Short mmCIF file of C-alpha atoms in Angstrom, two decimals:
data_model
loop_
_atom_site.label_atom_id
_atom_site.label_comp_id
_atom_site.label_asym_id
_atom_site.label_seq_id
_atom_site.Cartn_x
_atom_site.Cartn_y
_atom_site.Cartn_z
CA UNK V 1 -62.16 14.36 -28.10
CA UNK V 2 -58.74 12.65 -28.10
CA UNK V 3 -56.34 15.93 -28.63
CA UNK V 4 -56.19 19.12 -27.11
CA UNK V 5 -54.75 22.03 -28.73
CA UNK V 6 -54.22 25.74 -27.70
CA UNK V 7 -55.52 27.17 -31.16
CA UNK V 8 -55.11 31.05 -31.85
CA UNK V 9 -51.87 33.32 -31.99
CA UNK V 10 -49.06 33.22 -29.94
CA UNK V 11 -49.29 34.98 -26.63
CA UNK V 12 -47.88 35.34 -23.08
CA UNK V 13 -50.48 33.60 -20.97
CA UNK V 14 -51.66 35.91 -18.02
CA UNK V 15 -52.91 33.67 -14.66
CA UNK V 16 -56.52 34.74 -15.65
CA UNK V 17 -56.06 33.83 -19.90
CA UNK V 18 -54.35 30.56 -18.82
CA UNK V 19 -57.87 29.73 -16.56
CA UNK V 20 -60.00 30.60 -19.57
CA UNK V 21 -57.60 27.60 -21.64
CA UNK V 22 -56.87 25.43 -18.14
CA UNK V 23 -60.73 25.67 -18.34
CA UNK V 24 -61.50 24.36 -21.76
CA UNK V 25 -59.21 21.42 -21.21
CA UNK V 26 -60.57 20.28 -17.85
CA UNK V 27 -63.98 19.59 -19.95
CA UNK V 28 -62.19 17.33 -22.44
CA UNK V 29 -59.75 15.64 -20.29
CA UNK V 30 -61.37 12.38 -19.67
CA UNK V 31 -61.02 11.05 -23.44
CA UNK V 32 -57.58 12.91 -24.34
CA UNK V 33 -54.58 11.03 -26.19
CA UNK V 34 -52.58 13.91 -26.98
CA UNK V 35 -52.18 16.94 -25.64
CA UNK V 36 -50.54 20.44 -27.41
CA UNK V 37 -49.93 23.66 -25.68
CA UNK V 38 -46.96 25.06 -28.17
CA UNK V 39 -46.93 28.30 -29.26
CA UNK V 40 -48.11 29.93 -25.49
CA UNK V 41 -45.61 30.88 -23.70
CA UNK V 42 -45.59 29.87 -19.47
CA UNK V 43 -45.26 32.03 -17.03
CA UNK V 44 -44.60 31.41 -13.34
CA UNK V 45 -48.21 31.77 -12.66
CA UNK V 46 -49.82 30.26 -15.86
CA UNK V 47 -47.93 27.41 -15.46
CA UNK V 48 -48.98 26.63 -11.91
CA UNK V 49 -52.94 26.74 -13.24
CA UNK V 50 -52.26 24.12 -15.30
CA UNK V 51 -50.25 22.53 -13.63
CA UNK V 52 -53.13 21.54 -11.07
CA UNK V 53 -55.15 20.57 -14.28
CA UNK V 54 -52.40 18.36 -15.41
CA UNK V 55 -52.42 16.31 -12.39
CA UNK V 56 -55.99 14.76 -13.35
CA UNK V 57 -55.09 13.61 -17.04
CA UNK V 58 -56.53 10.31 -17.90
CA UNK V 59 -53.77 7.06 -18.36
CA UNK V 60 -54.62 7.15 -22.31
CA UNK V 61 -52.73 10.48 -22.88
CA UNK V 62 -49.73 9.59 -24.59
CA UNK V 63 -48.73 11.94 -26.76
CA UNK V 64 -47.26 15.02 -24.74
CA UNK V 65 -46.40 18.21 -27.40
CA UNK V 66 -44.44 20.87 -25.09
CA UNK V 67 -42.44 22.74 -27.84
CA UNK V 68 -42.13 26.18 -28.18
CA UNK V 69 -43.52 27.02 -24.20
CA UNK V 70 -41.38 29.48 -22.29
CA UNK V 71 -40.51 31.95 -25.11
CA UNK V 72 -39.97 35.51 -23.71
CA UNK V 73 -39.66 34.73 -20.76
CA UNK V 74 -36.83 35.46 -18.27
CA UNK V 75 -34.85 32.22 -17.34
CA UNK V 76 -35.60 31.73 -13.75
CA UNK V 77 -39.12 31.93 -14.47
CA UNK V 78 -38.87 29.92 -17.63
CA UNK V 79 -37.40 27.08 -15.72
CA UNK V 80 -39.75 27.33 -13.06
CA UNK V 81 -42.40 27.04 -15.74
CA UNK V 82 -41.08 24.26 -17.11
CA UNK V 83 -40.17 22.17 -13.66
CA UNK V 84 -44.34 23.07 -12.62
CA UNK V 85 -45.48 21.50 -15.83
CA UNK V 86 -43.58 18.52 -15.70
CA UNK V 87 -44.39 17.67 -12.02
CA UNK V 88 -47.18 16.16 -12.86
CA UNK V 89 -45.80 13.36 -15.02
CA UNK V 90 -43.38 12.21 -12.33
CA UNK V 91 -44.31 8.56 -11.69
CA UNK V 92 -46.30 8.38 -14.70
CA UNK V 93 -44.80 5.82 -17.51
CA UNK V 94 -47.35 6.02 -20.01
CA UNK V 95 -45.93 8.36 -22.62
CA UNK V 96 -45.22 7.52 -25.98
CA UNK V 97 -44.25 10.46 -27.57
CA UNK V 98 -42.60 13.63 -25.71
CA UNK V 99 -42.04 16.83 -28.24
CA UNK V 100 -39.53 19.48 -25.81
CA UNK V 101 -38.02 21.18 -29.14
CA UNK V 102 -37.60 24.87 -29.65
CA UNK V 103 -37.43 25.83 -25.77
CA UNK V 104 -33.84 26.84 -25.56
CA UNK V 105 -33.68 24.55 -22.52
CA UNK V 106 -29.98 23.99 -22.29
CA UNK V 107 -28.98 21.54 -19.18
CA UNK V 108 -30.65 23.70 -16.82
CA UNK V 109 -33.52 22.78 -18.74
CA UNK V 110 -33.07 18.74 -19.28
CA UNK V 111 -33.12 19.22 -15.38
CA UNK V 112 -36.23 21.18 -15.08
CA UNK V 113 -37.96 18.51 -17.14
CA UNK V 114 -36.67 15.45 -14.89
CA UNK V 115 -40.21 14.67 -13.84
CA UNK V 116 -41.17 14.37 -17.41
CA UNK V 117 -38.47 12.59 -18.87
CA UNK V 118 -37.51 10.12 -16.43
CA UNK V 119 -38.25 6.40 -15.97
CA UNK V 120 -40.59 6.69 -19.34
CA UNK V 121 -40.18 3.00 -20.22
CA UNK V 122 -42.57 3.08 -23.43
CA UNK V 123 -41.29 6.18 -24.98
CA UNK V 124 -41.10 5.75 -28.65
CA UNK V 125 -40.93 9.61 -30.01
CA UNK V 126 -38.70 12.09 -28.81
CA UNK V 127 -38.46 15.71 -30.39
CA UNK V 128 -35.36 17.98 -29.17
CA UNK V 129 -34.59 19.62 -31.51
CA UNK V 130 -33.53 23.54 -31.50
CA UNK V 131 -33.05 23.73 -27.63
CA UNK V 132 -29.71 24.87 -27.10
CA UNK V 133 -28.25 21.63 -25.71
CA UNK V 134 -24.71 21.10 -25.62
CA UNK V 135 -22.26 18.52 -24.16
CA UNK V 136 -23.80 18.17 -20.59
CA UNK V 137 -27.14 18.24 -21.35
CA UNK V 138 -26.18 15.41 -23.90
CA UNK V 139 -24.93 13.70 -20.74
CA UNK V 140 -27.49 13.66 -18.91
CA UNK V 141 -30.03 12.60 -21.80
CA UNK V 142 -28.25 9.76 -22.20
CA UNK V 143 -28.57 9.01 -18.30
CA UNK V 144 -31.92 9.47 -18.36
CA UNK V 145 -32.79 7.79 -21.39
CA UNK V 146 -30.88 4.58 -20.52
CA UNK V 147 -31.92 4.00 -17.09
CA UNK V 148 -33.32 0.61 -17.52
CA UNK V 149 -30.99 -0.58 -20.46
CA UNK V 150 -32.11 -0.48 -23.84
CA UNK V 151 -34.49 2.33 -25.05
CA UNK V 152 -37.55 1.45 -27.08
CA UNK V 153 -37.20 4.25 -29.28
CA UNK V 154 -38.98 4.64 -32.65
CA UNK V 155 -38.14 8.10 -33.31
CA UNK V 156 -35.22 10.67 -32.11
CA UNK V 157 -35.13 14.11 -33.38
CA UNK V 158 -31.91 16.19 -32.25
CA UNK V 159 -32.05 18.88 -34.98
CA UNK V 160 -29.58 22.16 -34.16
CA UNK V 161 -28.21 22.13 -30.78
CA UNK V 162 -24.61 22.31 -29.91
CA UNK V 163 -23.65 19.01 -28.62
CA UNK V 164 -19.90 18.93 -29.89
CA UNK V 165 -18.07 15.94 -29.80
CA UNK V 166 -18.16 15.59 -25.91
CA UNK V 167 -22.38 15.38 -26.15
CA UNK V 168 -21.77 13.32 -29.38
CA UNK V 169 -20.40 10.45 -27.96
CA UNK V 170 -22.77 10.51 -24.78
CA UNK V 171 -25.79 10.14 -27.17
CA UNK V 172 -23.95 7.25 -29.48
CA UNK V 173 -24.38 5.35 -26.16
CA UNK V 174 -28.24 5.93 -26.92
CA UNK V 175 -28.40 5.12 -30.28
CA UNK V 176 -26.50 1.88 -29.58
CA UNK V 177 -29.17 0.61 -27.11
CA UNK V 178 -32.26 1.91 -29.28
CA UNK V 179 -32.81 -1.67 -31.48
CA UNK V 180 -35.99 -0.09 -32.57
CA UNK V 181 -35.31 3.00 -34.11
CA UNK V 182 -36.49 4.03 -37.81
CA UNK V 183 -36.11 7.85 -37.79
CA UNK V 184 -33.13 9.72 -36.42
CA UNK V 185 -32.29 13.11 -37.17
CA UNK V 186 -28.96 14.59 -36.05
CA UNK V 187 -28.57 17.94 -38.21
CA UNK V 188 -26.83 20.43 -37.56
CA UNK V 189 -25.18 19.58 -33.84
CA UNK V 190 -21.56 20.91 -34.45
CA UNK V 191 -19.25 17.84 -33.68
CA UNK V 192 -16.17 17.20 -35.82
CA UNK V 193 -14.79 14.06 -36.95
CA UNK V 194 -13.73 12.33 -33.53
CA UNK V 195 -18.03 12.97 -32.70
CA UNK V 196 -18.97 11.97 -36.17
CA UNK V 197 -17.29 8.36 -35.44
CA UNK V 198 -18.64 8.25 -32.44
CA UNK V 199 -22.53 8.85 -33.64
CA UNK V 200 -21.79 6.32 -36.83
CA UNK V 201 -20.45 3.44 -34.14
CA UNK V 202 -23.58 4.45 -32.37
CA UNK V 203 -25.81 3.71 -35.40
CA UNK V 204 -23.45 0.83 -36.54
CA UNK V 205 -24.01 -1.27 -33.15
CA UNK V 206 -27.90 -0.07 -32.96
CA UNK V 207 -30.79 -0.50 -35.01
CA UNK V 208 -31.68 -2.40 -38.12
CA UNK V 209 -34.50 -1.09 -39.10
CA UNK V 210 -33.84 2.77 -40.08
CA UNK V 211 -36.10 3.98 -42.68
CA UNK V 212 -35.02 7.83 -42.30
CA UNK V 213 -32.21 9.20 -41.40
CA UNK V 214 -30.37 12.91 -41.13
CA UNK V 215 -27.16 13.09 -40.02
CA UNK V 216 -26.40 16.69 -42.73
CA UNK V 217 -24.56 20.21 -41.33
CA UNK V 218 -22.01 17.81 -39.48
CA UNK V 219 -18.66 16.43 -39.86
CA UNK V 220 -17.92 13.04 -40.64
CA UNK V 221 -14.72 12.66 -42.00
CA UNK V 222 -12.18 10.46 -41.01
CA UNK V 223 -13.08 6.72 -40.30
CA UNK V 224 -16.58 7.88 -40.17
CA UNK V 225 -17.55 7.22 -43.60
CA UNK V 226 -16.59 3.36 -43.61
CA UNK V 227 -18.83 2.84 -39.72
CA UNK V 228 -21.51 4.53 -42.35
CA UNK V 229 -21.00 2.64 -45.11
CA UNK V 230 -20.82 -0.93 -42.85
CA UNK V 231 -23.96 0.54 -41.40
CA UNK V 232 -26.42 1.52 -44.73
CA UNK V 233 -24.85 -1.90 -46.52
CA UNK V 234 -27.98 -2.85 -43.49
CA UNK V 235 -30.42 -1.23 -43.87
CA UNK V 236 -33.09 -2.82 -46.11
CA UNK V 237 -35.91 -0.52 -45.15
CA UNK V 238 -34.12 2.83 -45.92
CA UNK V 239 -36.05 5.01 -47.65
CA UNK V 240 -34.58 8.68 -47.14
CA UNK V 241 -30.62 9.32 -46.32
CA UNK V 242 -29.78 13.15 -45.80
CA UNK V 243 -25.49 13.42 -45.73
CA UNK V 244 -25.44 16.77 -46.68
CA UNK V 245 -22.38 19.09 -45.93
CA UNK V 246 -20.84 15.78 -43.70
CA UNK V 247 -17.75 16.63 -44.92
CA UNK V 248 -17.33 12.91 -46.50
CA UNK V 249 -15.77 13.89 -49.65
CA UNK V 250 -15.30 11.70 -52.83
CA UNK V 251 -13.65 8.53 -50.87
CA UNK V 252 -16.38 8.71 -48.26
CA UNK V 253 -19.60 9.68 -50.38
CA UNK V 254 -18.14 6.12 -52.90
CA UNK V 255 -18.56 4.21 -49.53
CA UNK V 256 -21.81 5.16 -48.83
CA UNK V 257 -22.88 4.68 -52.52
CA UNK V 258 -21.69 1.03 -52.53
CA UNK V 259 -23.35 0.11 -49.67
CA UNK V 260 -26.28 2.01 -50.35
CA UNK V 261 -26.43 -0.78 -53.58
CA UNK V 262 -25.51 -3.60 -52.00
CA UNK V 263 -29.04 -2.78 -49.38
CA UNK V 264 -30.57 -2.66 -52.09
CA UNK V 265 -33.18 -0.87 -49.99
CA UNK V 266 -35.94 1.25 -51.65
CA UNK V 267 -34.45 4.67 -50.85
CA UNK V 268 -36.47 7.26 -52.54
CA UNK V 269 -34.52 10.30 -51.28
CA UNK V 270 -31.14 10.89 -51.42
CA UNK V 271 -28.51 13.73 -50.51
CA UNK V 272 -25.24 14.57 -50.95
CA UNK V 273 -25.01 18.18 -51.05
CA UNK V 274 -22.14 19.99 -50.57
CA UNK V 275 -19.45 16.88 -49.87
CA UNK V 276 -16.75 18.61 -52.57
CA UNK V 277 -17.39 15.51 -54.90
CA UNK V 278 -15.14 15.14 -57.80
CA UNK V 279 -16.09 13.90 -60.89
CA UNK V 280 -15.08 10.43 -60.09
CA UNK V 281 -17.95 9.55 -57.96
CA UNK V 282 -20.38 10.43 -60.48
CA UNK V 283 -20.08 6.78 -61.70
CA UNK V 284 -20.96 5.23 -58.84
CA UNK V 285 -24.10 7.37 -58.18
CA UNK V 286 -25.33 6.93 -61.84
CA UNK V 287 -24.96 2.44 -61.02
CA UNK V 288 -27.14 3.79 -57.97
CA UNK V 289 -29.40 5.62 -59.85
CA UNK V 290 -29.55 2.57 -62.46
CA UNK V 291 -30.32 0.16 -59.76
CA UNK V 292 -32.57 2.16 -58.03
CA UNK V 293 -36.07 2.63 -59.31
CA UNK V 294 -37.49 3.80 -56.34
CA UNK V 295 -35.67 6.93 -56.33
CA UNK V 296 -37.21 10.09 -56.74
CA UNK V 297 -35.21 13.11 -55.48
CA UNK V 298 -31.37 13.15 -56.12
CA UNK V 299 -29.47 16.41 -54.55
CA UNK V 300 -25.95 16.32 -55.48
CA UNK V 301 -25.35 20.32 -55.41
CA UNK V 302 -22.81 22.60 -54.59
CA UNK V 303 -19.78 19.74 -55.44
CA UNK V 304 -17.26 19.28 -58.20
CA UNK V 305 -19.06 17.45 -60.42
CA UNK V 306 -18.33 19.29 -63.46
CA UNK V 307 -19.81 18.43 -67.14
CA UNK V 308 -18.45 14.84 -67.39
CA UNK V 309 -20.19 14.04 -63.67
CA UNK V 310 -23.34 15.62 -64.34
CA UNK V 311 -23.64 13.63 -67.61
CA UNK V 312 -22.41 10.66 -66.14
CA UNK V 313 -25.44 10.58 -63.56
CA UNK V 314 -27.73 12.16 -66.47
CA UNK V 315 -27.54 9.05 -68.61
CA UNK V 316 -28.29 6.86 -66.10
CA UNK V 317 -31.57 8.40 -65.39
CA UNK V 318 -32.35 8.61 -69.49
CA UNK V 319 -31.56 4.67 -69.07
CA UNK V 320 -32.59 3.31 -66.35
CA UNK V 321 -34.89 5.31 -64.01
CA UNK V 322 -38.19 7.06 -64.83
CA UNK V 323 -39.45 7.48 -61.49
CA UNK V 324 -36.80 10.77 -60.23
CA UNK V 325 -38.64 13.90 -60.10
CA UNK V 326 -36.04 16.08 -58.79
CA UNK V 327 -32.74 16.46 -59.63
CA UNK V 328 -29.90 19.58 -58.77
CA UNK V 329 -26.82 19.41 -60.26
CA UNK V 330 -26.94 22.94 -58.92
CA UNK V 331 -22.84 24.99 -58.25
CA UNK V 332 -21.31 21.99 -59.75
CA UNK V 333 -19.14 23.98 -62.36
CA UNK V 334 -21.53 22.61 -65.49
CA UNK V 335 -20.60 24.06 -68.95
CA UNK V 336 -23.54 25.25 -70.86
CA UNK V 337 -23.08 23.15 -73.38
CA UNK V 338 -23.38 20.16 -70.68
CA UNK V 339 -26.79 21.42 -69.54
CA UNK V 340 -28.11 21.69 -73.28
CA UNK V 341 -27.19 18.17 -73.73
CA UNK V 342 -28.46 17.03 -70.69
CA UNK V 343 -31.78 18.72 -70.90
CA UNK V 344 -31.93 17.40 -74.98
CA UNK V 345 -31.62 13.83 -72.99
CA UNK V 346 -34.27 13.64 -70.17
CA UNK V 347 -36.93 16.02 -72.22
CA UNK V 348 -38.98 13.04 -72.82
CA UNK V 349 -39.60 12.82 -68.78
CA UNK V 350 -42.20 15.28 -67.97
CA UNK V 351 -42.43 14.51 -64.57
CA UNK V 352 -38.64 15.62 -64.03
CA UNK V 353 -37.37 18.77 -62.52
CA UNK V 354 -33.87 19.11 -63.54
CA UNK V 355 -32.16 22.21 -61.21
CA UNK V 356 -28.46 23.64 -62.87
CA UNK V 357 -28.25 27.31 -60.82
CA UNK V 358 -25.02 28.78 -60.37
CA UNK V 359 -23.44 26.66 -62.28
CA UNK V 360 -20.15 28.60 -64.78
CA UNK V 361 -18.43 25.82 -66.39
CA UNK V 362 -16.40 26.34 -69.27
CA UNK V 363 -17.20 24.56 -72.19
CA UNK V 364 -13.21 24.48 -73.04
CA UNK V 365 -12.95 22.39 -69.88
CA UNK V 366 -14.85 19.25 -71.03
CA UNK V 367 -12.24 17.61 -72.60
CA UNK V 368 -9.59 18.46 -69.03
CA UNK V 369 -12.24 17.09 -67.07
CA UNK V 370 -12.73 13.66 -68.96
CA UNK V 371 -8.53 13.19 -68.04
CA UNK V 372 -9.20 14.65 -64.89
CA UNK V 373 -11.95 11.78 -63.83
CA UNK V 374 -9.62 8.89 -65.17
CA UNK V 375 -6.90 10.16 -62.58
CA UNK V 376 -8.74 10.44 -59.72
CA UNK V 377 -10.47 6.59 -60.47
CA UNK V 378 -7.07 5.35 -60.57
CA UNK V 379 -6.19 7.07 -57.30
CA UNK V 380 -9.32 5.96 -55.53
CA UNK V 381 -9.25 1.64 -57.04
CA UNK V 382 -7.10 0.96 -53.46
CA UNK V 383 -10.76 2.12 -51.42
CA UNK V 384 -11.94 -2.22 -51.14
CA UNK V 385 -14.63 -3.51 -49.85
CA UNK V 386 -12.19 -6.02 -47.59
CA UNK V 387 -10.14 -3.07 -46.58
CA UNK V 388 -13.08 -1.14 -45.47
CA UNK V 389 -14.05 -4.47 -42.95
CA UNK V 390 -10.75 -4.36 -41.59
CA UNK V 391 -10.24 -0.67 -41.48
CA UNK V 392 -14.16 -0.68 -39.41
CA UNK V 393 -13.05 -3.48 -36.77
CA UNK V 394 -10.54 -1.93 -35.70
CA UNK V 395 -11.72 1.35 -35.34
CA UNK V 396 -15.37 0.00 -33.60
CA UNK V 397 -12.69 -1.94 -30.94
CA UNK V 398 -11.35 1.05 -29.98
CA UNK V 399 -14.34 3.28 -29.92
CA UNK V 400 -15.91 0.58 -28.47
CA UNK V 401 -13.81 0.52 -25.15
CA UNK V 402 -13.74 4.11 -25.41
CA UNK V 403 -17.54 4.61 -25.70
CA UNK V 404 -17.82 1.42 -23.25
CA UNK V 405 -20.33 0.03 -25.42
CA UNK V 406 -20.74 -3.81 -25.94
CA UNK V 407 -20.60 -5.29 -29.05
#
């Protein structure tokens, strides 16, 4: 057997039901690659039974799955918990995948896990996601993580925790020294602009090779948009980009769009929900959509797209793509008449969901918004690609000396 798993419902382990399991993985240990005990919860006395089990796994474990362990329990003991089922991984280097997510662990936590975390030089896969970590705890990630230099890092997962701009910028200093990485997913981790820069430097100065990425439920306004846009222009092997509710807006989401084209990579998922997009930047997503082919789920809900946008994007997919499946022009103030047409025009692809909830445009409007879209192309002709360059230097010098990261 190479993984162990603690099957059956969820359950505060008593000392004697955590024998009975402690039992049934002594007899498989020898073989093991992965081991999962998620969805038990540790006492101070479970824990310590397998902890002493622990102590005799095998050097081809490698994949460690820890999630979900101390629910219900008090905090002293829950830390305890933790800190007795980590102890045996101090001094061991093998891991290649540690998954710590949905513990609430905080930076009391981070600390209780030392013995797991540090000096694990072949770590490719870490999970952290949902654990309550905030600025400090970001801090001393990032000193863990970067002990030796650069990480070898495949995969980080930091999904809902409340790292703020403070645990923001420690953690750019890990994505900077992670060459390797391919999937990174920072939702939801409350930072504002200034911690938005600092995680697109991060990314900008790091790896090459990103093939997923989730950086939605933040903010990056500001100058954040053009490190993003320097950084996707890339990324060749991009094939799913998540910017949803970023805060980018029309200028920023146009950035990301042009250098999303000039990748040219074979992104086949795209989002960008909720960035209070104007009509404007519907061109520039339907030459997307035209020059992608790989592309199969577009979400550009809950913007300002209006009837001319949504049309704008709809033609290109009538023209030039038949491989979307999934589409939501969804609380983008669509006239009726607009979704008629629209639907009349991609009724010949079967294979195409098209989504238009919530969506109360007035068909009186169409004509407004067509005047409306030249306006806000004329305002937005001064956003160059040679501006953007020089606009991106000079903001990655300063970060840079800020961040003390070397170029």
């Amino acid at each position: 057997m190479e993984e162990f798993k603690l099957e059956g419902v969820r359950e505060l382990l008593t000392k004697e039901r955590a024998e009975e399991l402690a039992t049934s993985l002594r007899s498989t240990i020898s073989s093991l690659k992965k081991i999962q005990l998620s969805g038990k919860s540790f006492g101070r006395e479970a824990s310590v039974v397998f902890e002493s089990v622990l102590k005799d796994l095998p050097s081809s474990l490698t994949c460690l799955d820890f999630s979900d362990i101390i629910s219900g329990r008090p905090e002293a003991e829950a830390l305890e918990s933790l800190q007795n089922l980590s102890r045996p991984f101090k001094d061991r280097n093998q891991l290649l995948e540690i998954n710590l997510s949905d513990n609430a662990l905080g930076l009391k936590g981070i600390n209780a896990c030392y013995d797991l975390l540090s000096n694990q030089e072949r770590l490719e896969r870490l999970y952290l996601n949902n654990d309550g970590l905030a600025a400090d705890a970001g801090n001393k990630l990032s000193e863990i993580l970067l002990f030796r230099g650069p990480t070898v890092l495949k995969k980080l997962h930091f999904v809902n925790n409340l790292l703020g701009d403070g645990g923001a910028v420690a953690l750019s200093k890990v994505l900077a020294s992670s060459p390797l990485l391919e999937e990174v997913r920072f939702a939801g981790t409350r930072f504002s602009n200034a911690g938005g820069e600092a995680i697109a430097e991060g990314l900008l100065k790091g790896s090459r090779k990103l093939v997923h990425v989730e950086l939605c439920d933040n903010s990056f306004g500001g100058k954040a948009p053009s490190f993003m846009a320097k950084i996707f222009r890339n990324q060749s092997n991009l094939t799913y980009l998540n910017v949803s509710d970023a805060n980018l807006e029309s200028k920023g989401a146009i950035l990301i769009v042009k250098a999303l084209l000039a990748s040219k990579a074979p992104l086949q998922h795209l989002d960008l929900s909720g960035n209070d997009l104007n009509s404007s930047t519907s061109k520039h997503i339907a030459k997307f959509v035209s020059s992608t082919p790989s592309l199969k789920h577009l979400n550009v809900s809950t913007n300002e797209l209006k009837s001319v946008g949504a049309r704008n994007i709809a033609k290109a997919v009538s023209a030039n793509n038949s491989s979307l499946t999934d589409l939501d022009f969804s609380m983008n103030e669509i006239s009726s008449t607009a979704e008629d047409e629209i639907n009349k025009l991609l009724e010949s692809f079967d294979q195409l969901k098209v989504n238009f909830e919530d969506n109360q445009g007035d068909d009186e409007d169409d004509d407004e918004e067509e005047e409306e879209e030249e306006e806000e192309e004329e305002e937005e002709d001064h956003v160059e690609s040679g501006k953007e360059d020089d606009d991106v230097d000079s903001l990655t010098d300063k970060l840079g000396s800020k961040l003390n990261i070397n170029q």
